[in-house]
């Protein structure tokens, strides 16, 4: 049916992965009315995980990945501040102009002191606890994490990726959590999960597409070696790792040395 669109507007479609047939219509409307209709397509999982989504809107779409809070965003959320408010803009401008004076320096020092203790407590707490918006302020987010692991990780992700054996997929995810920060050896990981290396690679790829796992490749001058050499595996949020490792106590983690792995993973998630 012919359409006549005269005004420019935005059309927001949420959970688009559940209606893959819409993508052909979105493409047709976008091409017929360039600049008139702009679509904002959102979803709770990576669209490319869905086999029915044949139309990728290549060349027409800009992709934005929404990760959990960074430590700074979570801290500002906790303090009731706006993380986008650039309170340092004037100071930096004066520094670049060469007019940075003693009062500016003292202001920076005092600003750092005001939140230093609170920020340290925040980082220490979130070595384990999640940085997702809802549970990051809770004192005991274990129930939220248990529900998340069952509903999203074990049901949504596994069904979207056509995982046949849920128990095997669950074992693979927990094997990844047990080897956080270590160089990936697919045969050893497969042995831990009770699966083949091919199956484990497919499951890890699925976790990456769902933004649950992070693969950190080694840096070398030779770009080919970056692909050939074994990467390290991390999870996108420390709370997920904590839940998959059965909510280990902080004292146990310090004694076992695993607390350093959690700190490394937190840094990796911040960079991604």
XYZ file of N, CA and C in Angstrom:
816
model
N 0.838 -1.190 0.000
C 0.000 0.000 0.000
C 0.879 1.248 0.000
N 0.510 2.214 -0.816
C 1.298 3.429 -0.906
C 1.196 4.259 0.366
N 2.307 4.928 0.702
C 2.336 5.773 1.884
C 2.713 7.189 1.470
N 2.194 8.157 2.210
C 2.529 9.550 1.971
C 2.964 10.158 3.303
N 4.256 10.402 3.438
C 4.800 10.949 4.674
C 5.375 12.322 4.366
N 4.815 13.332 4.982
C 5.259 14.706 4.720
C 6.124 15.261 5.844
N 5.799 14.912 7.084
C 6.539 15.430 8.227
C 7.666 14.478 8.605
N 8.722 15.047 9.168
C 9.833 14.242 9.669
C 9.563 13.842 11.113
N 9.870 12.597 11.451
C 9.657 12.134 12.812
C 10.499 10.898 13.083
N 10.612 10.567 14.366
C 11.304 9.367 14.810
C 10.266 8.296 15.161
N 10.555 7.067 14.805
C 9.691 5.943 15.158
C 10.526 4.956 15.971
N 10.120 4.711 17.216
C 10.862 3.838 18.123
C 10.192 2.466 18.172
N 10.962 1.430 17.908
C 10.471 0.048 17.983
C 11.342 -0.713 18.974
N 10.723 -1.231 20.018
C 11.461 -1.941 21.054
C 11.326 -3.449 20.864
N 12.303 -4.200 21.354
C 12.344 -5.662 21.269
C 12.160 -6.141 19.825
N 12.885 -5.506 18.916
C 12.697 -5.805 17.489
C 13.164 -7.205 17.126
N 14.005 -7.827 17.984
C 14.452 -9.175 17.657
C 13.298 -10.175 17.659
N 12.167 -9.795 18.272
C 11.019 -10.692 18.311
C 10.162 -10.601 17.048
N 10.437 -9.625 16.185
C 9.648 -9.453 14.956
C 10.593 -9.239 13.784
N 11.349 -10.267 13.382
C 12.343 -10.106 12.306
C 11.737 -9.699 10.971
N 10.439 -9.985 10.759
C 9.806 -9.628 9.484
C 9.705 -8.115 9.299
N 9.800 -7.358 10.393
C 9.705 -5.895 10.302
C 10.881 -5.275 9.559
N 12.006 -5.953 9.519
C 13.207 -5.332 8.983
C 13.091 -5.014 7.495
N 12.404 -5.850 6.745
C 12.199 -5.548 5.325
C 11.363 -4.288 5.162
N 10.335 -4.123 6.018
C 9.498 -2.927 5.945
C 10.273 -1.684 6.368
N 11.082 -1.820 7.406
C 11.906 -0.696 7.855
C 12.842 -0.247 6.736
N 13.462 -1.207 6.059
C 14.357 -0.881 4.952
C 13.607 -0.175 3.831
N 12.423 -0.668 3.484
C 11.648 -0.078 2.390
C 11.232 1.359 2.709
N 10.764 1.594 3.950
C 10.336 2.940 4.342
C 11.530 3.888 4.400
N 12.646 3.390 4.917
C 13.856 4.212 4.994
C 14.305 4.654 3.602
N 14.256 3.741 2.636
C 14.711 4.054 1.286
C 13.728 4.944 0.540
N 12.430 4.785 0.804
C 11.423 5.570 0.091
C 11.308 6.994 0.621
N 11.557 7.154 1.924
C 11.430 8.473 2.549
C 12.727 8.824 3.291
N 13.832 9.008 2.554
C 15.116 9.299 3.213
C 15.069 10.615 3.983
N 15.450 10.546 5.233
C 15.471 11.738 6.069
C 14.147 12.095 6.690
N 13.062 11.503 6.221
C 11.731 11.812 6.773
C 11.441 10.968 8.005
N 11.661 9.662 7.881
C 11.400 8.749 8.987
C 12.733 8.171 9.465
N 13.004 8.359 10.747
C 14.207 7.793 11.338
C 13.797 6.799 12.416
N 14.308 5.605 12.286
C 13.937 4.526 13.197
C 14.958 4.390 14.314
N 14.458 4.166 15.517
C 15.299 3.778 16.652
C 14.873 2.367 17.032
N 15.726 1.395 16.716
C 15.415 -0.012 16.948
C 16.187 -0.492 18.158
N 15.484 -0.967 19.158
C 16.134 -1.433 20.379
C 15.764 -2.883 20.652
N 16.630 -3.550 21.389
C 16.371 -4.942 21.738
C 17.260 -5.361 22.880
N 16.892 -6.435 23.524
C 17.623 -6.902 24.707
C 18.683 -7.930 24.373
N 18.927 -8.159 23.082
C 19.976 -9.094 22.691
C 20.494 -8.712 21.321
N 21.645 -9.267 20.972
C 22.263 -8.945 19.689
C 21.397 -9.464 18.547
N 21.098 -8.599 17.590
C 20.203 -8.985 16.510
C 20.780 -10.102 15.652
N 22.092 -10.112 15.511
C 22.702 -11.120 14.656
C 22.663 -12.512 15.259
N 22.195 -12.630 16.500
C 22.024 -13.951 17.101
C 20.798 -14.649 16.539
N 19.926 -13.898 15.884
C 18.646 -14.440 15.437
C 18.741 -14.827 13.972
N 18.678 -16.109 13.708
C 18.746 -16.567 12.327
C 17.678 -15.965 11.428
N 16.417 -15.739 11.923
C 15.403 -15.188 11.037
C 15.703 -13.778 10.550
N 16.595 -13.054 11.205
C 16.890 -11.688 10.795
C 17.852 -11.731 9.616
N 17.298 -11.846 8.411
C 18.130 -11.909 7.217
C 18.540 -10.512 6.779
N 17.680 -9.522 6.969
C 17.963 -8.145 6.585
C 18.727 -7.449 7.706
N 19.974 -7.055 7.423
C 20.827 -6.447 8.444
C 20.832 -4.928 8.384
N 20.160 -4.334 7.376
C 20.149 -2.877 7.199
C 21.556 -2.331 7.021
N 22.398 -3.101 6.372
C 23.786 -2.692 6.162
C 23.841 -1.385 5.385
N 24.674 -0.458 5.861
C 24.812 0.832 5.226
C 23.743 1.829 5.599
N 22.751 1.385 6.335
C 21.647 2.267 6.723
C 21.563 2.465 8.233
N 22.283 1.659 8.983
C 22.115 1.656 10.437
C 23.401 2.057 11.145
N 23.227 2.715 12.266
C 24.320 2.980 13.200
C 24.040 2.172 14.459
N 25.038 1.455 14.927
C 24.836 0.522 16.034
C 25.437 1.097 17.309
N 24.655 1.090 18.379
C 25.101 1.549 19.688
C 24.940 0.391 20.671
N 26.020 -0.003 21.330
C 25.975 -1.067 22.333
C 25.847 -0.438 23.709
N 24.819 -0.798 24.431
C 24.607 -0.283 25.784
C 25.107 -1.312 26.790
N 26.243 -1.022 27.385
C 26.845 -1.911 28.365
C 26.336 -1.549 29.760
N 26.640 -2.365 30.765
C 26.332 -1.957 32.151
C 27.040 -0.654 32.497
N 26.687 -0.069 33.639
C 27.335 1.159 34.088
C 28.853 0.994 34.121
N 29.568 2.079 33.811
C 30.972 2.136 34.188
C 31.021 2.436 35.685
N 32.196 2.318 36.272
C 32.320 2.629 37.699
C 31.939 4.082 37.981
N 32.331 4.984 37.088
C 32.013 6.402 37.282
C 30.512 6.637 37.178
N 29.869 6.034 36.185
C 28.426 6.210 36.031
C 27.672 5.631 37.223
N 28.101 4.460 37.669
C 27.448 3.851 38.819
C 27.619 4.683 40.071
N 28.820 5.237 40.248
C 29.078 6.070 41.424
C 28.209 7.324 41.399
N 28.101 7.972 40.234
C 27.264 9.165 40.117
C 25.795 8.818 40.344
N 25.364 7.648 39.849
C 23.990 7.193 40.079
C 23.749 7.013 41.573
N 24.729 6.472 42.264
C 24.636 6.256 43.709
C 24.580 7.592 44.449
N 25.369 8.574 43.988
C 25.426 9.868 44.640
C 24.315 10.815 44.191
N 23.545 10.382 43.199
C 22.478 11.245 42.685
C 23.007 12.372 41.825
N 24.157 12.166 41.173
C 24.759 13.182 40.326
C 24.522 12.856 38.862
N 24.777 13.850 38.006
C 24.698 13.670 36.565
C 26.090 13.324 36.049
N 26.312 12.091 35.561
C 27.656 11.721 35.117
C 28.122 12.481 33.884
N 27.163 13.107 33.155
C 27.521 13.843 31.941
C 27.814 15.313 32.211
N 27.644 15.758 33.458
C 27.881 17.161 33.768
C 29.397 17.393 33.837
N 29.887 18.201 32.920
C 31.331 18.393 32.796
C 31.789 19.505 33.734
N 32.023 19.164 34.987
C 32.416 20.170 35.974
C 33.860 20.614 35.789
N 34.649 19.883 35.000
C 36.054 20.226 34.819
C 36.321 21.017 33.543
N 35.267 21.291 32.767
C 35.482 21.929 31.466
C 36.209 23.257 31.593
N 35.774 24.122 32.538
C 36.411 25.425 32.697
C 37.849 25.308 33.136
N 38.116 24.380 34.054
C 39.483 24.193 34.549
C 40.410 23.718 33.442
N 39.939 22.766 32.643
C 40.758 22.245 31.542
C 41.008 23.334 30.504
N 39.980 24.153 30.226
C 40.155 25.240 29.259
C 41.220 26.227 29.732
N 41.211 26.534 31.019
C 42.223 27.450 31.540
C 43.614 26.823 31.510
N 43.666 25.517 31.730
C 44.948 24.818 31.673
C 45.535 24.888 30.270
N 44.686 24.686 29.257
C 45.151 24.733 27.872
C 45.544 26.140 27.443
N 44.897 27.143 28.031
C 45.224 28.532 27.694
C 46.446 29.039 28.459
N 46.912 28.272 29.428
C 48.058 28.693 30.213
C 47.707 29.587 31.375
N 46.429 29.637 31.736
C 46.005 30.505 32.844
C 45.617 29.711 34.087
N 46.068 28.462 34.141
C 45.797 27.597 35.287
C 46.567 28.141 36.496
N 45.862 28.434 37.596
C 46.524 29.059 38.736
C 46.413 28.199 39.993
N 46.881 28.735 41.109
C 46.915 28.013 42.373
C 45.519 27.624 42.835
N 44.533 28.509 42.658
C 43.161 28.214 43.087
C 42.574 27.034 42.300
N 42.904 26.943 41.010
C 42.431 25.816 40.203
C 43.004 24.506 40.741
N 44.293 24.513 41.058
C 44.929 23.305 41.570
C 44.313 22.890 42.902
N 44.110 23.862 43.792
C 43.517 23.555 45.091
C 42.095 23.024 44.926
N 41.367 23.574 43.945
C 40.006 23.084 43.686
C 39.991 21.632 43.252
N 40.948 21.247 42.400
C 41.044 19.854 41.959
C 41.366 18.934 43.132
N 42.300 19.372 43.988
C 42.689 18.558 45.142
C 41.505 18.358 46.077
N 40.779 19.434 46.382
C 39.645 19.345 47.299
C 38.523 18.501 46.702
N 38.326 18.639 45.404
C 37.278 17.847 44.749
C 37.611 16.356 44.823
N 38.912 16.023 44.672
C 39.310 14.628 44.777
C 39.181 14.096 46.184
N 39.526 14.912 47.164
C 39.424 14.477 48.554
C 37.986 14.228 48.979
N 37.057 15.040 48.445
C 35.657 14.952 48.868
C 35.070 13.574 48.595
N 35.495 12.954 47.490
C 34.900 11.672 47.121
C 35.883 10.513 47.172
N 37.109 10.757 47.606
C 38.127 9.708 47.549
C 37.718 8.471 48.346
N 37.282 8.672 49.596
C 36.896 7.535 50.419
C 35.679 6.815 49.887
N 34.691 7.601 49.427
C 33.475 6.992 48.893
C 33.759 6.224 47.608
N 34.616 6.764 46.749
C 34.947 6.076 45.499
C 35.704 4.775 45.775
N 36.611 4.816 46.747
C 37.347 3.597 47.093
C 36.393 2.522 47.599
N 35.433 2.921 48.444
C 34.442 1.963 48.949
C 33.581 1.431 47.823
N 33.250 2.303 46.869
C 32.409 1.903 45.731
C 33.127 0.870 44.863
N 34.390 1.123 44.563
C 35.157 0.192 43.729
C 35.345 -1.136 44.450
N 35.660 -1.091 45.732
C 35.841 -2.323 46.509
C 34.567 -3.156 46.509
N 33.444 -2.491 46.688
C 32.164 -3.192 46.703
C 31.866 -3.840 45.362
N 32.195 -3.133 44.263
C 31.836 -3.638 42.945
C 32.932 -4.473 42.294
N 33.919 -4.862 43.094
C 34.778 -5.939 42.630
C 33.956 -7.211 42.467
N 32.877 -7.316 43.233
C 32.003 -8.486 43.165
C 30.607 -8.129 42.665
N 30.045 -7.068 43.172
C 28.640 -6.788 42.892
C 28.438 -6.214 41.497
N 27.245 -6.413 40.912
C 26.997 -6.012 39.526
C 26.883 -4.500 39.364
N 27.109 -4.047 38.132
C 26.967 -2.636 37.799
C 25.760 -2.379 36.903
N 24.854 -3.342 36.817
C 23.591 -3.095 36.131
C 22.796 -2.070 36.932
N 22.035 -1.199 36.264
C 21.366 -0.093 36.982
C 20.517 -0.513 38.169
N 19.695 -1.544 38.018
C 18.769 -1.897 39.101
C 19.464 -2.443 40.345
N 20.362 -3.425 40.213
C 20.926 -4.013 41.437
C 22.169 -3.321 41.975
N 22.739 -2.339 41.243
C 24.040 -1.819 41.672
C 23.948 -1.043 42.976
N 22.753 -0.606 43.382
C 22.591 0.133 44.631
C 22.123 -0.753 45.777
N 21.784 -1.998 45.470
C 21.296 -2.888 46.512
C 22.460 -3.398 47.370
N 22.176 -3.557 48.647
C 23.195 -4.080 49.548
C 23.461 -5.559 49.302
N 22.414 -6.296 48.955
C 22.555 -7.727 48.699
C 21.836 -8.059 47.386
N 22.574 -7.977 46.274
C 21.945 -8.208 44.965
C 21.926 -9.665 44.520
N 22.167 -10.587 45.455
C 22.267 -11.994 45.060
C 20.991 -12.520 44.404
N 19.818 -12.151 44.940
C 18.563 -12.651 44.369
C 18.388 -12.167 42.940
N 18.708 -10.887 42.702
C 18.600 -10.351 41.344
C 19.526 -11.110 40.408
N 20.741 -11.385 40.851
C 21.701 -12.093 40.013
C 21.247 -13.518 39.710
N 20.711 -14.189 40.712
C 20.218 -15.561 40.480
C 19.125 -15.559 39.411
N 18.193 -14.620 39.526
C 17.115 -14.532 38.546
C 17.659 -14.189 37.159
N 18.633 -13.291 37.103
C 19.213 -12.890 35.827
C 19.911 -14.063 35.146
N 20.673 -14.822 35.930
C 21.397 -15.948 35.362
C 20.448 -17.005 34.810
N 19.320 -17.195 35.484
C 18.356 -18.202 35.028
C 17.555 -17.698 33.839
N 17.038 -16.458 33.931
C 16.131 -15.964 32.888
C 16.859 -15.553 31.617
N 17.906 -14.747 31.736
C 18.576 -14.266 30.526
C 19.641 -15.228 30.031
N 20.570 -15.570 30.921
C 21.713 -16.353 30.475
C 21.333 -17.779 30.096
N 20.527 -18.436 30.951
C 20.241 -19.852 30.718
C 19.021 -20.070 29.833
N 18.118 -19.107 29.739
C 16.910 -19.312 28.935
C 16.946 -18.490 27.652
N 17.049 -17.155 27.787
C 17.007 -16.316 26.596
C 18.174 -16.569 25.664
N 19.391 -16.499 26.196
C 20.570 -16.666 25.350
C 20.623 -18.059 24.761
N 20.363 -19.054 25.575
C 20.459 -20.433 25.075
C 19.401 -20.722 24.015
N 18.190 -20.157 24.173
C 17.137 -20.397 23.181
C 17.406 -19.630 21.900
N 17.919 -18.389 22.022
C 18.199 -17.590 20.836
C 19.330 -18.190 20.018
N 20.257 -18.811 20.681
C 21.379 -19.409 19.986
C 21.169 -20.863 19.627
N 19.960 -21.358 19.793
C 19.624 -22.753 19.469
C 20.554 -23.737 20.177
N 20.696 -23.546 21.483
C 21.505 -24.457 22.288
C 20.685 -25.708 22.567
N 21.171 -26.818 22.106
C 20.390 -28.038 22.274
C 20.433 -28.588 23.688
N 21.608 -28.643 24.266
C 21.799 -29.238 25.589
C 22.035 -28.124 26.602
N 21.005 -27.797 27.369
C 21.113 -26.693 28.323
C 22.122 -26.997 29.423
N 22.172 -28.245 29.891
C 23.122 -28.607 30.936
C 24.559 -28.424 30.452
N 24.808 -28.781 29.206
C 26.147 -28.624 28.643
C 26.491 -27.146 28.489
N 25.523 -26.352 28.063
C 25.735 -24.910 27.934
C 26.020 -24.292 29.300
N 25.260 -24.712 30.309
C 25.472 -24.199 31.668
C 26.869 -24.572 32.178
N 27.299 -25.790 31.888
C 28.641 -26.228 32.302
C 29.723 -25.416 31.607
N 29.506 -25.097 30.357
C 30.469 -24.314 29.598
C 30.596 -22.903 30.181
N 29.454 -22.286 30.512
C 29.466 -20.940 31.079
C 30.208 -20.929 32.410
N 29.958 -21.934 33.227
C 30.629 -21.997 34.526
C 32.122 -22.311 34.364
N 32.472 -23.062 33.342
C 33.890 -23.331 33.082
C 34.620 -22.046 32.686
N 33.945 -21.194 31.911
C 34.527 -19.901 31.555
C 34.736 -19.065 32.814
N 33.728 -19.054 33.704
C 33.834 -18.289 34.952
C 34.960 -18.819 35.833
N 35.235 -20.111 35.748
C 36.295 -20.699 36.571
C 37.687 -20.367 36.047
N 37.774 -19.967 34.771
C 39.077 -19.685 34.162
C 39.214 -18.213 33.777
N 38.575 -17.342 34.512
C 38.623 -15.917 34.196
C 40.058 -15.396 34.152
N 40.348 -14.603 33.145
C 41.636 -13.942 33.067
C 42.782 -14.812 32.634
N 42.536 -16.081 32.386
C 43.618 -16.975 31.965
C 43.622 -17.089 30.448
N 44.769 -17.433 29.900
C 44.872 -17.626 28.453
C 43.997 -18.799 28.034
N 43.236 -18.610 26.984
C 42.270 -19.629 26.570
C 42.973 -20.828 25.947
N 42.701 -21.983 26.517
C 43.126 -23.255 25.931
C 41.853 -24.053 25.723
N 41.406 -24.126 24.482
C 40.083 -24.655 24.183
C 39.916 -26.110 24.610
N 40.978 -26.894 24.451
C 40.859 -28.310 24.836
C 40.675 -28.448 26.345
N 41.422 -27.661 27.124
C 41.283 -27.728 28.583
C 39.916 -27.219 29.017
N 39.449 -26.148 28.378
C 38.124 -25.605 28.697
C 37.037 -26.617 28.349
N 37.206 -27.297 27.222
C 36.238 -28.313 26.827
C 36.235 -29.486 27.795
N 37.424 -29.853 28.275
C 37.507 -30.946 29.245
C 36.789 -30.582 30.538
N 36.945 -29.331 30.978
C 36.254 -28.877 32.187
C 34.747 -28.934 32.028
N 34.262 -28.572 30.827
C 32.819 -28.507 30.589
C 32.223 -29.850 30.185
N 33.078 -30.810 29.858
C 32.580 -32.101 29.394
C 32.024 -32.031 27.991
N 32.662 -31.228 27.138
C 32.191 -31.041 25.769
C 33.379 -31.098 24.823
N 33.116 -30.942 23.537
C 34.187 -30.864 22.558
C 34.646 -29.416 22.411
N 35.857 -29.231 21.899
C 36.388 -27.881 21.709
C 35.532 -27.089 20.733
N 34.994 -27.747 19.722
C 34.130 -27.066 18.738
C 32.875 -26.527 19.417
N 32.279 -27.339 20.276
C 31.062 -26.911 20.984
C 31.359 -25.746 21.920
N 32.467 -25.822 22.640
C 32.827 -24.754 23.572
C 33.076 -23.452 22.816
N 33.763 -23.514 21.681
C 34.005 -22.317 20.883
C 32.689 -21.691 20.426
N 31.743 -22.532 20.043
C 30.436 -22.010 19.608
C 29.707 -21.352 20.765
N 29.750 -21.967 21.937
C 29.074 -21.403 23.103
C 29.719 -20.086 23.549
N 31.041 -20.034 23.513
C 31.729 -18.790 23.888
C 31.408 -17.688 22.886
N 31.350 -18.036 21.611
C 30.951 -17.054 20.605
C 29.551 -16.536 20.846
N 28.668 -17.417 21.285
C 27.306 -17.024 21.618
C 27.281 -16.054 22.800
N 28.098 -16.322 23.806
C 28.184 -15.424 24.963
C 28.724 -14.056 24.559
N 29.652 -14.039 23.609
C 30.171 -12.756 23.128
C 29.103 -11.976 22.386
N 28.328 -12.643 21.553
C 27.263 -11.969 20.818
C 26.205 -11.405 21.758
N 26.012 -12.073 22.891
C 25.029 -11.618 23.869
C 25.617 -10.590 24.831
N 26.880 -10.180 24.593
C 27.569 -9.189 25.425
C 27.732 -9.662 26.868
N 27.856 -10.968 27.047
C 28.100 -11.542 28.373
C 29.587 -11.806 28.562
N 30.265 -12.250 27.513
C 31.690 -12.564 27.576
C 32.499 -11.569 26.761
N 33.738 -11.345 27.180
C 34.667 -10.465 26.481
C 35.917 -11.257 26.130
N 36.326 -11.169 24.890
C 37.549 -11.849 24.464
C 38.625 -10.792 24.243
N 39.651 -10.798 25.085
C 40.727 -9.820 25.002
C 41.901 -10.444 24.257
N 42.133 -9.941 23.061
C 43.198 -10.499 22.234
C 44.541 -9.870 22.604
N 45.624 -10.613 22.451
C 46.944 -10.071 22.796
C 47.356 -8.995 21.808
N 48.124 -8.042 22.286
C 48.609 -6.999 21.393
C 50.034 -7.324 20.969
N 50.246 -7.329 19.667
C 51.593 -7.462 19.107
C 51.687 -6.510 17.924
N 52.894 -6.225 17.517
C 53.087 -5.354 16.357
C 52.556 -6.028 15.104
N 52.744 -7.338 15.016
C 52.266 -8.100 13.864
C 50.774 -8.378 14.029
N 49.902 -7.828 13.165
C 48.458 -8.035 13.334
C 48.030 -9.484 13.184
N 48.777 -10.282 12.426
C 48.426 -11.692 12.273
C 48.577 -12.432 13.588
N 49.613 -12.083 14.371
C 49.830 -12.756 15.651
C 48.709 -12.445 16.641
N 48.079 -11.275 16.507
C 46.956 -10.945 17.390
C 45.807 -11.924 17.205
N 45.678 -12.440 15.971
C 44.619 -13.401 15.673
C 45.028 -14.808 16.065
N 46.294 -15.142 15.832
C 46.765 -16.512 16.044
C 46.964 -16.825 17.526
N 47.540 -15.885 18.264
C 47.841 -16.155 19.664
C 46.563 -16.237 20.496
N 46.645 -17.028 21.554
C 45.461 -17.277 22.380
C 45.032 -16.011 23.124
N 43.734 -15.725 23.139
C 43.236 -14.558 23.880
C 42.980 -14.908 25.348
N 42.499 -13.925 26.110
C 42.001 -14.143 27.458
C 40.491 -13.945 27.447
N 39.808 -14.641 28.333
C 38.349 -14.515 28.425
C 37.962 -13.828 29.729
N 37.027 -12.885 29.614
C 36.450 -12.215 30.774
C 34.937 -12.191 30.604
N 34.254 -11.854 31.670
C 32.812 -11.619 31.602
C 32.562 -10.120 31.655
N 31.448 -9.689 31.069
C 31.191 -8.260 30.907
C 30.897 -7.551 32.215
N 30.509 -8.281 33.235
C 30.162 -7.666 34.514
C 30.661 -8.570 35.637
N 31.291 -7.960 36.646
C 31.834 -8.757 37.748
C 30.746 -9.476 38.533
N 29.555 -8.898 38.582
C 28.464 -9.547 39.289
C 28.092 -10.882 38.666
N 28.148 -10.955 37.320
C 27.861 -12.217 36.636
C 28.882 -13.268 37.028
N 30.159 -12.875 37.047
C 31.208 -13.818 37.453
C 30.997 -14.271 38.888
N 30.677 -13.340 39.759
C 30.448 -13.653 41.168
C 29.301 -14.642 41.327
N 28.217 -14.437 40.585
C 27.082 -15.344 40.657
C 27.408 -16.725 40.122
N 28.135 -16.769 39.003
C 28.486 -18.056 38.411
C 29.470 -18.834 39.281
N 30.218 -18.118 40.121
C 31.158 -18.781 41.022
C 30.547 -18.959 42.416
N 29.205 -18.946 42.463
C 28.447 -19.258 43.688
C 28.695 -18.260 44.817
N 28.829 -16.969 44.457
C 28.884 -15.879 45.439
C 29.981 -16.111 46.497
N 31.188 -16.232 45.998
C 32.322 -16.462 46.896
C 32.490 -15.296 47.869
N 32.898 -15.605 49.074
C 33.122 -14.601 50.094
C 34.409 -13.829 49.799
N 34.413 -12.533 50.134
C 35.573 -11.684 49.878
C 36.824 -12.218 50.572
N 36.680 -12.684 51.807
C 37.838 -13.216 52.535
C 38.424 -14.426 51.817
N 37.559 -15.286 51.272
C 38.028 -16.458 50.529
C 38.756 -16.032 49.261
N 38.228 -15.030 48.589
C 38.858 -14.551 47.362
C 40.238 -13.962 47.634
N 40.345 -13.223 48.740
C 41.648 -12.648 49.084
C 42.655 -13.753 49.404
N 42.211 -14.775 50.107
C 43.111 -15.858 50.493
C 43.556 -16.682 49.283
N 42.658 -16.846 48.313
C 42.963 -17.665 47.141
C 43.694 -16.898 46.044
N 43.720 -15.571 46.162
C 44.361 -14.759 45.127
C 43.449 -14.397 43.980
N 42.194 -14.848 44.016
C 41.254 -14.567 42.937
C 40.817 -13.103 42.909
N 41.026 -12.370 44.001
C 40.589 -10.982 44.038
C 41.320 -10.163 42.969
N 42.555 -10.548 42.657
C 43.296 -9.872 41.601
C 42.675 -10.101 40.236
N 42.128 -11.305 40.028
C 41.461 -11.615 38.768
C 40.200 -10.769 38.614
N 39.445 -10.598 39.708
C 38.253 -9.762 39.657
C 38.621 -8.315 39.336
N 39.716 -7.819 39.923
C 40.158 -6.453 39.649
C 40.573 -6.309 38.185
N 41.267 -7.312 37.653
C 41.674 -7.299 36.249
C 40.453 -7.313 35.334
N 39.470 -8.121 35.680
C 38.265 -8.196 34.868
C 37.489 -6.880 34.897
N 37.434 -6.242 36.066
C 36.752 -4.956 36.190
C 37.410 -3.930 35.281
N 38.741 -3.937 35.244
C 39.465 -3.011 34.367
C 39.189 -3.315 32.904
N 39.150 -4.607 32.554
C 38.874 -4.989 31.170
C 37.475 -4.557 30.747
N 36.494 -4.747 31.632
C 35.126 -4.346 31.315
C 35.019 -2.831 31.148
N 35.783 -2.059 31.945
C 35.788 -0.605 31.808
C 36.311 -0.188 30.435
N 37.326 -0.875 29.935
C 37.915 -0.514 28.645
C 36.999 -0.890 27.488
N 36.272 -2.011 27.618
C 35.399 -2.433 26.530
C 34.205 -1.482 26.434
